[in-house]
CSV table of C-alpha atoms (C1' of nucleotides) in Angstrom, one decimal:
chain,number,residue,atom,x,y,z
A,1,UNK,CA,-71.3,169.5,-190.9
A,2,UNK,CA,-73.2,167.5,-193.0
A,3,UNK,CA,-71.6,164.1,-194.7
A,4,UNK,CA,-69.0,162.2,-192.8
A,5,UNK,CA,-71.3,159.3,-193.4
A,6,UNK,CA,-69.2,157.0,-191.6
A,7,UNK,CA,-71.3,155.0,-188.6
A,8,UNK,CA,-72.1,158.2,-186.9
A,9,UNK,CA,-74.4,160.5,-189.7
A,10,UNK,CA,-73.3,163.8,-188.8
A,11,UNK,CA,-76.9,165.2,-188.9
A,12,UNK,CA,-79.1,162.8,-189.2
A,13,UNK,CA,-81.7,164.6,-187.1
A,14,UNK,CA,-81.8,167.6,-189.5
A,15,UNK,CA,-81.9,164.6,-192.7
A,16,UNK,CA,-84.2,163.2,-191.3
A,17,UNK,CA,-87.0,166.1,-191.3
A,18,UNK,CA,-85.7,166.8,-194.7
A,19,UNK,CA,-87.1,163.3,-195.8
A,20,UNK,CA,-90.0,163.7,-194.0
A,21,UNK,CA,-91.0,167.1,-195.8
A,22,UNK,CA,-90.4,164.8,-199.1
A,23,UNK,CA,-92.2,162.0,-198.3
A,24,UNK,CA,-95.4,163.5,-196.8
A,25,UNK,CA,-95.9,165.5,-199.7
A,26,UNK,CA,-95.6,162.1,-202.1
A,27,UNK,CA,-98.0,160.6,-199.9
A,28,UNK,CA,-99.3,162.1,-197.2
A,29,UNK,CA,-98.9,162.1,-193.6
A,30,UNK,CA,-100.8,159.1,-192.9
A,31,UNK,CA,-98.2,156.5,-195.0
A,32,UNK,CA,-95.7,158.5,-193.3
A,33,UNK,CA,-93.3,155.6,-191.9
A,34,UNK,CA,-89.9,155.7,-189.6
A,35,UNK,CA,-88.3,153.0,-191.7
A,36,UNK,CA,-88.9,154.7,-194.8
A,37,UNK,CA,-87.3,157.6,-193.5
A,38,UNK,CA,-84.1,155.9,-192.5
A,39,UNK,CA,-83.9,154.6,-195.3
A,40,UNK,CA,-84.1,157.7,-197.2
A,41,UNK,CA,-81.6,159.0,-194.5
A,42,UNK,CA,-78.6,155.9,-195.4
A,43,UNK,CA,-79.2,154.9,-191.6
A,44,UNK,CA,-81.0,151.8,-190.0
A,45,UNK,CA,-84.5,151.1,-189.1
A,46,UNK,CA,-84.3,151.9,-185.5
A,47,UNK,CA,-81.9,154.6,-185.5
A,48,UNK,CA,-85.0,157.7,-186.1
A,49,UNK,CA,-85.8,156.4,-182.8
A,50,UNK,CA,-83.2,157.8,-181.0
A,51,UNK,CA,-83.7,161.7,-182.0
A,52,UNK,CA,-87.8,161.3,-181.8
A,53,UNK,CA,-88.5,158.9,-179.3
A,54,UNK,CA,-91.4,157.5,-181.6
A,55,UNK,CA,-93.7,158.4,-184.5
A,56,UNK,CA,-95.6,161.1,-182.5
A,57,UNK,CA,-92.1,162.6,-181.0
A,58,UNK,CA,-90.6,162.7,-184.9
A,59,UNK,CA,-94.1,164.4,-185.9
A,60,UNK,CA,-94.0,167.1,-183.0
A,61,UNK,CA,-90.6,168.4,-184.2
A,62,UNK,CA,-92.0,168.7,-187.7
A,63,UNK,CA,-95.0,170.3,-186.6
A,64,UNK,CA,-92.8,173.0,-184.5
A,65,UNK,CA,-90.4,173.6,-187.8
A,66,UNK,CA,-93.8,174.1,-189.7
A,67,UNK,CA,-95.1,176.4,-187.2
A,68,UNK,CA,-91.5,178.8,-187.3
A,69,UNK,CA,-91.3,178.7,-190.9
A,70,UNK,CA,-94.6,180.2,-191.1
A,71,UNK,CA,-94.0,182.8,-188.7
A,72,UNK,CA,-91.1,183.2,-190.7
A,73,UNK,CA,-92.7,183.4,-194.3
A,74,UNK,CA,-96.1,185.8,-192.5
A,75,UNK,CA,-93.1,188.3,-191.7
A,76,UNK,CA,-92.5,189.2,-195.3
A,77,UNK,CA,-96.0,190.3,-195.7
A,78,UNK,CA,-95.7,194.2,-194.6
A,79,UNK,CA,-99.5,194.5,-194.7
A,80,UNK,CA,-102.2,192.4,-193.6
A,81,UNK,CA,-103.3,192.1,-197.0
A,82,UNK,CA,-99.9,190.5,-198.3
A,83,UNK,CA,-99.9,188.7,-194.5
A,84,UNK,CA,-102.8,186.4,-195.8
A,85,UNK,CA,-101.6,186.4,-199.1
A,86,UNK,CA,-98.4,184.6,-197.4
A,87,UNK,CA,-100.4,182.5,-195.2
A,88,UNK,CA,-102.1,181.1,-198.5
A,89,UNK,CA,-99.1,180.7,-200.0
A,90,UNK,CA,-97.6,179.2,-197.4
A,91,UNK,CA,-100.3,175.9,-196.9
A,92,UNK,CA,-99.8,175.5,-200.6
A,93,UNK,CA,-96.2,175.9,-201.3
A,94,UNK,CA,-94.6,174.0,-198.0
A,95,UNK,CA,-98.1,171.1,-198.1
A,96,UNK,CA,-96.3,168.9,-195.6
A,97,UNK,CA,-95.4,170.9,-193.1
A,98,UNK,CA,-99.0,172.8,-193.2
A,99,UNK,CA,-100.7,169.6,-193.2
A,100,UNK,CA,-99.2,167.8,-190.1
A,101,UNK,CA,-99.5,171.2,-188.1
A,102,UNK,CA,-103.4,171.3,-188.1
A,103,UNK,CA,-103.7,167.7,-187.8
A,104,UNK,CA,-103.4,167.6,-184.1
A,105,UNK,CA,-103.6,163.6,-183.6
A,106,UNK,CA,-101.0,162.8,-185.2
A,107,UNK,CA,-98.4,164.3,-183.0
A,108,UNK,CA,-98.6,165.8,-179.5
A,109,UNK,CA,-100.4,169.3,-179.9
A,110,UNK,CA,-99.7,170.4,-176.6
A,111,UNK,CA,-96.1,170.0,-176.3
A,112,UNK,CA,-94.6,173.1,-174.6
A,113,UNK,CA,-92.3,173.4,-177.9
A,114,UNK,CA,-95.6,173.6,-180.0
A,115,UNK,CA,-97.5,175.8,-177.9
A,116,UNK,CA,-94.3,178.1,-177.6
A,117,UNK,CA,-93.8,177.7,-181.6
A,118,UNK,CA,-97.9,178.8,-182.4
A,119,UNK,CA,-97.9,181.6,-180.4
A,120,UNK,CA,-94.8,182.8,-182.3
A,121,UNK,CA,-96.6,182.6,-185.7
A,122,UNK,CA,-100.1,183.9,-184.2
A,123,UNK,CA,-98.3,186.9,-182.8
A,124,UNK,CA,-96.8,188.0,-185.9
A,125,UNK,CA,-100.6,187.9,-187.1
A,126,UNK,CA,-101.3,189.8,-184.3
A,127,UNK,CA,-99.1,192.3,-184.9
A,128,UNK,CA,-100.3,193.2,-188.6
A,129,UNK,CA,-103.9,193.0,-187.2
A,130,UNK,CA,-102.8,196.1,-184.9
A,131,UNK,CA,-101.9,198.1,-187.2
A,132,UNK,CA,-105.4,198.2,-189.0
A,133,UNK,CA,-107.7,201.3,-188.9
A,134,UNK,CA,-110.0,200.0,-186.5
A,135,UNK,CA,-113.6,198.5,-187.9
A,136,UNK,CA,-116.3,200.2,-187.5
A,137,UNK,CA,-119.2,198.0,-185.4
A,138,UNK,CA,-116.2,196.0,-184.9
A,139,UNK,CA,-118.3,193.1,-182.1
A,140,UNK,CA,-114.8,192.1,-181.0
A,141,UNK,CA,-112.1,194.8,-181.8
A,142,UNK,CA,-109.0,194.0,-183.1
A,143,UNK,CA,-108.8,190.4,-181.0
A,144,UNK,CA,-111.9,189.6,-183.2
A,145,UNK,CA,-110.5,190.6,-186.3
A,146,UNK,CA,-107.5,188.5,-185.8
A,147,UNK,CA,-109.9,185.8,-185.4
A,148,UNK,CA,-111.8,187.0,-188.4
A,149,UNK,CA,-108.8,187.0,-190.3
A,150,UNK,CA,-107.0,184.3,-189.2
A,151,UNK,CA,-109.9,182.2,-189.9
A,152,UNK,CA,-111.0,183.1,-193.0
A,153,UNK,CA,-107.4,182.8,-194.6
A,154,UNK,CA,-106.9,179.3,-193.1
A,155,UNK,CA,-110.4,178.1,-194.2
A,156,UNK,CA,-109.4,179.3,-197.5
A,157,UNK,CA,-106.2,177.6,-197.8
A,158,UNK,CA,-107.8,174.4,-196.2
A,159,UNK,CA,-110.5,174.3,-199.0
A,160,UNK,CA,-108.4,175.1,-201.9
A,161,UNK,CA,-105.7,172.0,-200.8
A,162,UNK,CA,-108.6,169.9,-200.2
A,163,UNK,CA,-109.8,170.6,-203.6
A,164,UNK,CA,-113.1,171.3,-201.9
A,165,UNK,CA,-114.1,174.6,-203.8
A,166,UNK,CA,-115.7,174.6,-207.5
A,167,UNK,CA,-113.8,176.0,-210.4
A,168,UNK,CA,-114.6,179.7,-210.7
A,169,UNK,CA,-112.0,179.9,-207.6
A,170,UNK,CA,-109.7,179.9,-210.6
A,171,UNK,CA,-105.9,178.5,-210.3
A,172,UNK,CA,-104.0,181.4,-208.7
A,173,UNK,CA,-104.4,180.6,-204.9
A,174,UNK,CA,-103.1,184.0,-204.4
A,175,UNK,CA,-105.1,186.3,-206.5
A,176,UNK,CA,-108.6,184.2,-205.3
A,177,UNK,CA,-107.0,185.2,-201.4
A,178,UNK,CA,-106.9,188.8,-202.2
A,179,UNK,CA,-110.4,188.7,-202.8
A,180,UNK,CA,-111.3,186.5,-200.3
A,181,UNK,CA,-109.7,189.0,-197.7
A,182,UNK,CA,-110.9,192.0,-199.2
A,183,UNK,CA,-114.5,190.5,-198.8
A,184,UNK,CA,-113.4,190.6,-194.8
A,185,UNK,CA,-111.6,193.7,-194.1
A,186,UNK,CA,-112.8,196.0,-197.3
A,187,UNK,CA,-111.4,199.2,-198.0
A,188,UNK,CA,-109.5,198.7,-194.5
A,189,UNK,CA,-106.8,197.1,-195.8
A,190,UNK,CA,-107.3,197.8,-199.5
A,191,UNK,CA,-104.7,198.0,-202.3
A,192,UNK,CA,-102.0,199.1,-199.6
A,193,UNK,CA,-99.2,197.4,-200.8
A,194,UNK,CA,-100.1,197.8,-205.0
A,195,UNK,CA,-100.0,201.4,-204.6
A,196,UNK,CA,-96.9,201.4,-201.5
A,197,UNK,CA,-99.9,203.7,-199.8
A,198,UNK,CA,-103.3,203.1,-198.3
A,199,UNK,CA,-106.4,204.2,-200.4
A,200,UNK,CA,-108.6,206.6,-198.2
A,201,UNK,CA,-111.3,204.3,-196.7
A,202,UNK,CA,-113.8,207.2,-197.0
A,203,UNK,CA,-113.3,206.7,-201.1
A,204,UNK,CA,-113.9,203.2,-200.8
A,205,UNK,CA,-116.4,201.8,-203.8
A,206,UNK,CA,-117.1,199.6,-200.4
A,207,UNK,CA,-119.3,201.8,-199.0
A,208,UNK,CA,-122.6,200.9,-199.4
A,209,UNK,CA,-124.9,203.4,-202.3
B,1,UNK,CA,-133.1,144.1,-190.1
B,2,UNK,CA,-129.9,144.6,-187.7
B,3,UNK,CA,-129.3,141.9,-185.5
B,4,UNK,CA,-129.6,138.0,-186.8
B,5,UNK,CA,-125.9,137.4,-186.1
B,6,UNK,CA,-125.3,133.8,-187.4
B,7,UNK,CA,-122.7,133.6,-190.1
B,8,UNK,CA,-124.3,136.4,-191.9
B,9,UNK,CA,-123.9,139.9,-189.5
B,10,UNK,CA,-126.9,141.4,-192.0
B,11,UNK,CA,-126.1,144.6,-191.7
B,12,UNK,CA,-122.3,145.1,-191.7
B,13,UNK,CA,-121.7,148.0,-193.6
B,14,UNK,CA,-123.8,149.9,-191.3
B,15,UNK,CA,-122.0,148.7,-188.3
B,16,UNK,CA,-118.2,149.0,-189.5
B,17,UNK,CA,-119.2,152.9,-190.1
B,18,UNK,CA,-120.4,153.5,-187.1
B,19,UNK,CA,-117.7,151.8,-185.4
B,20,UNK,CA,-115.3,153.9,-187.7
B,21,UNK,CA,-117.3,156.9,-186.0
B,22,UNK,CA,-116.7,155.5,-182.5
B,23,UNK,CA,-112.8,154.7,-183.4
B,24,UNK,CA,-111.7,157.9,-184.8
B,25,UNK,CA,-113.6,160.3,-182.4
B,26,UNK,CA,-111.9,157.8,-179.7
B,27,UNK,CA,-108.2,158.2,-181.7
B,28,UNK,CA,-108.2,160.0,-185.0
B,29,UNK,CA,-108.4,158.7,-188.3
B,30,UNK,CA,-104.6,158.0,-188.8
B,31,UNK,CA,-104.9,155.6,-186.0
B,32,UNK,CA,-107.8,153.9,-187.5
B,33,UNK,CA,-107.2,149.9,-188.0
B,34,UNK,CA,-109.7,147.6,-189.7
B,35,UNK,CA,-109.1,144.7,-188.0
B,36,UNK,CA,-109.9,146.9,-184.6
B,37,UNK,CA,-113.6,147.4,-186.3
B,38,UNK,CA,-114.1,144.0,-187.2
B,39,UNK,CA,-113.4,143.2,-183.7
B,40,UNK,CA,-115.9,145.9,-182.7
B,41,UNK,CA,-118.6,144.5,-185.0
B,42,UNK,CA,-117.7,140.9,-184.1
B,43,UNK,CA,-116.8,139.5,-187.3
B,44,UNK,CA,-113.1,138.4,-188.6
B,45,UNK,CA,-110.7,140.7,-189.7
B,46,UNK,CA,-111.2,140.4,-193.5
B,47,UNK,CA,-115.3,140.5,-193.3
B,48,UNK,CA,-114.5,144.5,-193.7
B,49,UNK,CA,-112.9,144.2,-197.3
B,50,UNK,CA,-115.4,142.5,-199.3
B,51,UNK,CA,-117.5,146.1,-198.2
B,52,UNK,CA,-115.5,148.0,-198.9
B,53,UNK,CA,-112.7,146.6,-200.8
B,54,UNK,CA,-109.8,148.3,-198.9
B,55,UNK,CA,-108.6,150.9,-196.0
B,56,UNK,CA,-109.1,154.5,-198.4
B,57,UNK,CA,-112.6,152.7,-199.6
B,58,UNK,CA,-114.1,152.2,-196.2
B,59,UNK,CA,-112.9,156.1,-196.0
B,60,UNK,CA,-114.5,156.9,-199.1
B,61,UNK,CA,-117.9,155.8,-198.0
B,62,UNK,CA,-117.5,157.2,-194.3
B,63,UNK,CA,-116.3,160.5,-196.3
B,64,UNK,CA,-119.7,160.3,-198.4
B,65,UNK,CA,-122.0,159.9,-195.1
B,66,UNK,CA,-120.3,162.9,-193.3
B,67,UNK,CA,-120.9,164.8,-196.8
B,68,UNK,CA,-124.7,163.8,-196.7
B,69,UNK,CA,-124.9,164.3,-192.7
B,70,UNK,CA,-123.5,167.8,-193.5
B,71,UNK,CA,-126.1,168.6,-196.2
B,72,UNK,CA,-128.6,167.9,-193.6
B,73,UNK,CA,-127.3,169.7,-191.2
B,74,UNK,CA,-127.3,173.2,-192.3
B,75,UNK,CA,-130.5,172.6,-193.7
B,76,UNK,CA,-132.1,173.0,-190.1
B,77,UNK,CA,-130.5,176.8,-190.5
B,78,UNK,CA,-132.7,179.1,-192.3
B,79,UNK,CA,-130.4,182.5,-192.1
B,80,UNK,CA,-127.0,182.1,-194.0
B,81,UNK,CA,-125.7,183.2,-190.2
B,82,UNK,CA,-127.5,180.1,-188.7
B,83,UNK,CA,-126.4,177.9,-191.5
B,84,UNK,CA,-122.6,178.9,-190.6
B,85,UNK,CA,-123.5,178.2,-187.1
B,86,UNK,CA,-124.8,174.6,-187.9
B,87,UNK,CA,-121.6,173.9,-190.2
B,88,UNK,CA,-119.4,174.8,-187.1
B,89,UNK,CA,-121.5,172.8,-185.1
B,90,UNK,CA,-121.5,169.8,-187.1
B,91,UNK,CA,-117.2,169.8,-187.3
B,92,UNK,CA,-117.5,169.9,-183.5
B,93,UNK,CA,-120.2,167.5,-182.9
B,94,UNK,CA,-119.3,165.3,-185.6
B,95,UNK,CA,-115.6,165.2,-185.5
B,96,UNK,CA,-114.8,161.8,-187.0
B,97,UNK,CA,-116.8,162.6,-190.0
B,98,UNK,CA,-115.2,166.3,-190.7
B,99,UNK,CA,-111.6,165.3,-190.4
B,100,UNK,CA,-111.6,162.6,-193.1
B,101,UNK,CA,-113.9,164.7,-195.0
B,102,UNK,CA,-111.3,167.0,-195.3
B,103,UNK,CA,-108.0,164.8,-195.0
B,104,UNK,CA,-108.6,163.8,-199.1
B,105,UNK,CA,-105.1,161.7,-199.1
B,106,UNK,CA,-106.8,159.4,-196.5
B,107,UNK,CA,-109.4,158.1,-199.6
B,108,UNK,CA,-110.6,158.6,-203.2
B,109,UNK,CA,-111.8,162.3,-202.9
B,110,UNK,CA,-112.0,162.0,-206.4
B,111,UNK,CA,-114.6,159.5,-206.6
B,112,UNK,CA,-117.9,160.1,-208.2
B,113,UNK,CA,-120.0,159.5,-205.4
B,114,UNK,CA,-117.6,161.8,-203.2
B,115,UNK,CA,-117.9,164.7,-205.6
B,116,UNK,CA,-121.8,164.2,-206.0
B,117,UNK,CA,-122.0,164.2,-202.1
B,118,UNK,CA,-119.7,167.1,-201.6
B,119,UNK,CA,-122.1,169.4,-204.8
B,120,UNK,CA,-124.9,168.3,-202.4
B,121,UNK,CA,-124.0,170.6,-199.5
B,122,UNK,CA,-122.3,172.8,-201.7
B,123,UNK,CA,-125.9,173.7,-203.3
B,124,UNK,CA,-127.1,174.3,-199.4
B,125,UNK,CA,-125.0,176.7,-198.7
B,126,UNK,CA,-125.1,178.5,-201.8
B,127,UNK,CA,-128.9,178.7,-201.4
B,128,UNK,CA,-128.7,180.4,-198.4
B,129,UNK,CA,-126.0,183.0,-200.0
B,130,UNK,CA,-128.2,183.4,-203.0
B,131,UNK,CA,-130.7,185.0,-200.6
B,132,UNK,CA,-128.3,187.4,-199.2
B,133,UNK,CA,-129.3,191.3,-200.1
B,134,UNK,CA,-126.1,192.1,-202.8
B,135,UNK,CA,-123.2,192.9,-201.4
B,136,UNK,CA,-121.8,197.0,-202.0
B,137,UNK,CA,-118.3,196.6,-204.3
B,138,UNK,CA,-118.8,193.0,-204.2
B,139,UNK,CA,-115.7,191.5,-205.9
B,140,UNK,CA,-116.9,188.5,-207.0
B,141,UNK,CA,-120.4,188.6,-206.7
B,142,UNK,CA,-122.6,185.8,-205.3
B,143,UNK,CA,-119.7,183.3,-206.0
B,144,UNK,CA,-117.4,185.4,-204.0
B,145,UNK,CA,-119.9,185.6,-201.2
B,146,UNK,CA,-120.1,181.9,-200.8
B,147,UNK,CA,-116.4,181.0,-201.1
B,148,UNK,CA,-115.8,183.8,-198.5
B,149,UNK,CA,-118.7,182.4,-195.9
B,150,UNK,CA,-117.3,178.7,-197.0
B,151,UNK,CA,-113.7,179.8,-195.8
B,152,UNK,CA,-114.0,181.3,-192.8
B,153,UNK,CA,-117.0,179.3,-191.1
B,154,UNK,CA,-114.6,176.0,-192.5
B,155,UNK,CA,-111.3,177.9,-191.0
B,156,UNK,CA,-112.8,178.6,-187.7
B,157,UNK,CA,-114.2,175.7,-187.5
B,158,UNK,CA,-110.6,173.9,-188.0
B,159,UNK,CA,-109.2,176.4,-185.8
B,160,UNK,CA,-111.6,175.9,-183.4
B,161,UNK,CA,-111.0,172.3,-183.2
B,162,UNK,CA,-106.8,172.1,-183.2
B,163,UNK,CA,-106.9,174.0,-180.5
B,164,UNK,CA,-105.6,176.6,-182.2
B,165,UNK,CA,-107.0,179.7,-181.2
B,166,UNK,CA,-106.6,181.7,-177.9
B,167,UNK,CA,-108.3,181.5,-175.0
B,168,UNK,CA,-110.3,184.7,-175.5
B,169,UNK,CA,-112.2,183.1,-178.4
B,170,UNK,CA,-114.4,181.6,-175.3
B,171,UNK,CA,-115.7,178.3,-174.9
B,172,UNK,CA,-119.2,178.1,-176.8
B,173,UNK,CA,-118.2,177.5,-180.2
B,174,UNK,CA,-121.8,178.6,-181.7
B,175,UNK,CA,-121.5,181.7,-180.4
B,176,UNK,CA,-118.0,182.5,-181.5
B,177,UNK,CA,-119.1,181.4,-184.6
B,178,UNK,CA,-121.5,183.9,-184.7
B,179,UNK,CA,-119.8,186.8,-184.1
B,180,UNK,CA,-116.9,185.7,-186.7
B,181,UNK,CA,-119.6,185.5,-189.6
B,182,UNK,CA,-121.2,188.6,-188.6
B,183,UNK,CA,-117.5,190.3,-189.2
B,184,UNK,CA,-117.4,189.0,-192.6
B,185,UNK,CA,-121.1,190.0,-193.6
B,186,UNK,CA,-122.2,192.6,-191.5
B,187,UNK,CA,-125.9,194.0,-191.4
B,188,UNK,CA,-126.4,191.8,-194.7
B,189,UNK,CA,-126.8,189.2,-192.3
B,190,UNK,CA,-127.3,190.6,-188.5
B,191,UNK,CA,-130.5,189.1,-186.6
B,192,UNK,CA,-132.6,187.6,-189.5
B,193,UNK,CA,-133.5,184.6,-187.5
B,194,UNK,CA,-133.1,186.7,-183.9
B,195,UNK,CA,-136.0,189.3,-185.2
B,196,UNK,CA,-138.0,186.9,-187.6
B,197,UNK,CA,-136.8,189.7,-190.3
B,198,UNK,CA,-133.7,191.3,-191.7
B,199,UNK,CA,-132.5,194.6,-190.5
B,200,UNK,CA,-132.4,197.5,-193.0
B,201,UNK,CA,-128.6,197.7,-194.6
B,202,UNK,CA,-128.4,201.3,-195.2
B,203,UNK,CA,-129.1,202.1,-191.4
B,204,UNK,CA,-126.4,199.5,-190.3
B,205,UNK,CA,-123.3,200.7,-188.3
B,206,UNK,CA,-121.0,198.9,-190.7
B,207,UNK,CA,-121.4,202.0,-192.8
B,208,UNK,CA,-118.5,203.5,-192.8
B,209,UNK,CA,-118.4,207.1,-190.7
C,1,DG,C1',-138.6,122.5,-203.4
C,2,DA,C1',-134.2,121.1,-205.7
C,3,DG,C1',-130.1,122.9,-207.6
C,4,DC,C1',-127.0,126.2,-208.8
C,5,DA,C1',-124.9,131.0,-208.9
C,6,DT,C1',-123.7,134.5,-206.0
C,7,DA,C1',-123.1,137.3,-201.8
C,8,DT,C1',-121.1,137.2,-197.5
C,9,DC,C1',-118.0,135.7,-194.0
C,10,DT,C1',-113.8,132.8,-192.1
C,11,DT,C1',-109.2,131.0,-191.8
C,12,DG,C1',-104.6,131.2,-193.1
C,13,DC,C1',-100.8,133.5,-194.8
C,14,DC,C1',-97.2,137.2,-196.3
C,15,DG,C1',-94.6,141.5,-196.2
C,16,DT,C1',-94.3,145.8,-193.7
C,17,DT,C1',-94.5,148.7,-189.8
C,18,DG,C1',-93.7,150.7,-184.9
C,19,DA,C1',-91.6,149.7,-180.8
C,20,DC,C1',-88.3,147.5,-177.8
C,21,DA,C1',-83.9,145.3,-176.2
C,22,DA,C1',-79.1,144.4,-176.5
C,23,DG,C1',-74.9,145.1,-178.6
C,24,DA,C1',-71.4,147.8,-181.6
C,25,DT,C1',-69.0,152.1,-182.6
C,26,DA,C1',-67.8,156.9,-182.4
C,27,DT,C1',-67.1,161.2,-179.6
C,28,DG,C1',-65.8,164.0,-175.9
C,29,DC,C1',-63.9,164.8,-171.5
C,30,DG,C1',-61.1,163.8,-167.5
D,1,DC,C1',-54.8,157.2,-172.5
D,2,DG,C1',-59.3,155.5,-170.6
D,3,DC,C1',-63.9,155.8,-169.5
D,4,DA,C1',-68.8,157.8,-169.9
D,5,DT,C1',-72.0,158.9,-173.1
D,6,DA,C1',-74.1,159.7,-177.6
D,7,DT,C1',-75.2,157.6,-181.7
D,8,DC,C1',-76.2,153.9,-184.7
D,9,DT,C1',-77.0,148.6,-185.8
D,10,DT,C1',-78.9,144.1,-185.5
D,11,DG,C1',-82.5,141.2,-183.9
D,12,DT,C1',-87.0,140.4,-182.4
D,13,DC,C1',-92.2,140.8,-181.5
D,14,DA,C1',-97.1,141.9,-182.1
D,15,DA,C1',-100.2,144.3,-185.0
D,16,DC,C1',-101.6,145.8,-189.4
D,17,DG,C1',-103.3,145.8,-194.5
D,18,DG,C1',-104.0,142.9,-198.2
D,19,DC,C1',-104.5,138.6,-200.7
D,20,DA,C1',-106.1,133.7,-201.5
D,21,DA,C1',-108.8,129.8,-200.7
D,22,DG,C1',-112.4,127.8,-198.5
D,23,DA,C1',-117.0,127.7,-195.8
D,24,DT,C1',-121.7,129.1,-195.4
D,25,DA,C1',-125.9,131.6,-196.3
D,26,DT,C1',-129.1,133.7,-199.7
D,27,DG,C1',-131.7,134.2,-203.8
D,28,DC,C1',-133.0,133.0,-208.3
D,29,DT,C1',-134.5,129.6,-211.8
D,30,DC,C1',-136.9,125.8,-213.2
DNA sequence: GAGCATATCTTGCCGTTGACAAGATATGCG
DNA sequence: CGCATATCTTGTCAACGGCAAGATATGCTC
């Protein structure tokens, strides 16, 4: 399936992400260029154009990869706990990918193949947001913690890759998420996966003295 | 001071960063060409370098301005939940300065006078955690409280503007802003501003029943 | 205020890029 | 076998970033 390598590639498409994943995380997205890609790829300058259309169309299918491998690596988080934890993860492990999804200008956001691919990877968010004891006060039930959550986790990610937050974050990305998400949802989603059971919440040193 | 426009342009520096403010809100920053501001400030298309020396320099500077601009900003908030409000406000309202703040591989965010910029509205914010009441089973103390009100205020904000949230989240980004902070602090930061004074924390609802 | 050093801006050039057009080759289907 | 189509190549163009060399304005010194 994949050499052949004659004049036809045999899946040059495919290659052709693969180099992109590669060379966006040397350089960034922004010195991202088609040439350089078929280049990597063994093929000429023009032939990317033929499986993307242009820079935008080669973009968008990199975006919608990025958005099902996250749905994809969120899924191995049983709790919501572990579910941020993977998002972390995720933004720092797979750079490229997260990088060109939230960086809506440089492909086409609103591509039905994007839109179809985000709500994949939001609902498996969703999903572990429903299974939380609901909040107490909670302004905007569990639609408002998923935004809670989602935000804070992605914030969090954002900072840390920008290099944004001071030292005392330390240099595990996943430990300084834990805390970071146990600041938002407390004993709700405490320690649920270290033990394999939830702590009771009424127990919780969160409760205020 | 401004205009004069004989061979001199006598204030050029000034006017290639607003025109980058112009060109990226127009297109983004990865579509962002010099030459197109020189043209824009009506001077040739190598005027820009001796200012800035190259492409990721011009971003440099543009990056220290929105740092600055941001510093400002959430000084007009007195409340920690108005100062999240304001940071929101300024990634909507200011959008060509947030997203090459925090696109770092588009210039030298390791340059001095980036770093000194980005410690400058660090401080503000931790001011306004500083004057939080303390947490109950804070994790990481104040430091933990303003790396959790950094993330999620930064990761809505980000969210809010990729058009990656849901429809529910409404349309008024300040207010959805609000209601996400108030999730992650609870009556530690509930109507300061709204009342003129804080309410009492032990006879909040976030206690847990 | 004359002369010189320096800051600022222009013109001209080069290599690279994205995009397009036209042609070559492989693949699949009748 | 023969043709339609998918895939890839070669060639070209305008625009871009960056550099070098020259022109013009500004400021400083005497």
């Amino acid at each position: 399936m994949t050499g052949a390598r004659g004049y036809h590639h045999g899946d040059l498409r495919r290659a052709l992400l693969a180099a992109a994943a590669v060379a966006i995380e040397e350089s960034g997205p922004a010195a991202l260029s088609l040439r350089d890609l078929a280049r990597r790829a063994g093929v000429s300058h023009a032939a990317p154009a033929h499986h993307f259309g242009d820079k935008p169309g080669l973009l968008t299918a990199f975006a919608v990869e990025g958005f099902d491998l996250l749905a994809a690596a969120l899924q191995t988080g049983d709790s919501l706990l572990e579910m941020g934890v993977a998002y972390v993860d995720f933004a720092v492990r797979r750079r490229a990918h997260f990088e060109v999804m939230y960086s809506p200008d440089l492909y086409r956001a609103d591509a039905p193949e994007v839109v179809a691919a985000r709500g994949r990877s939001r609902a498996v968010l969703r999903s572990a947001v429903a299974d939380l004891p609901p909040g107490p006060g909670a302004v905007g039930g569990a639609a408002g913690d998923a935004l809670a959550a989602w935000s804070i986790v992605h914030g969090f990610a954002t900072l840390w890759k920008a290099g944004a937050l001071p030292d005392e974050a330390g240099d595990d990305p996943r430990e300084a998420a834990r805390v970071v998400i146990r600041r938002l949802f407390g004993s709700r989603v405490a320690d649920v996966d270290a033990r394999g059971q939830a702590a009771p919440p009424a127990r919780s040193p969160r409760t205020p003295a």
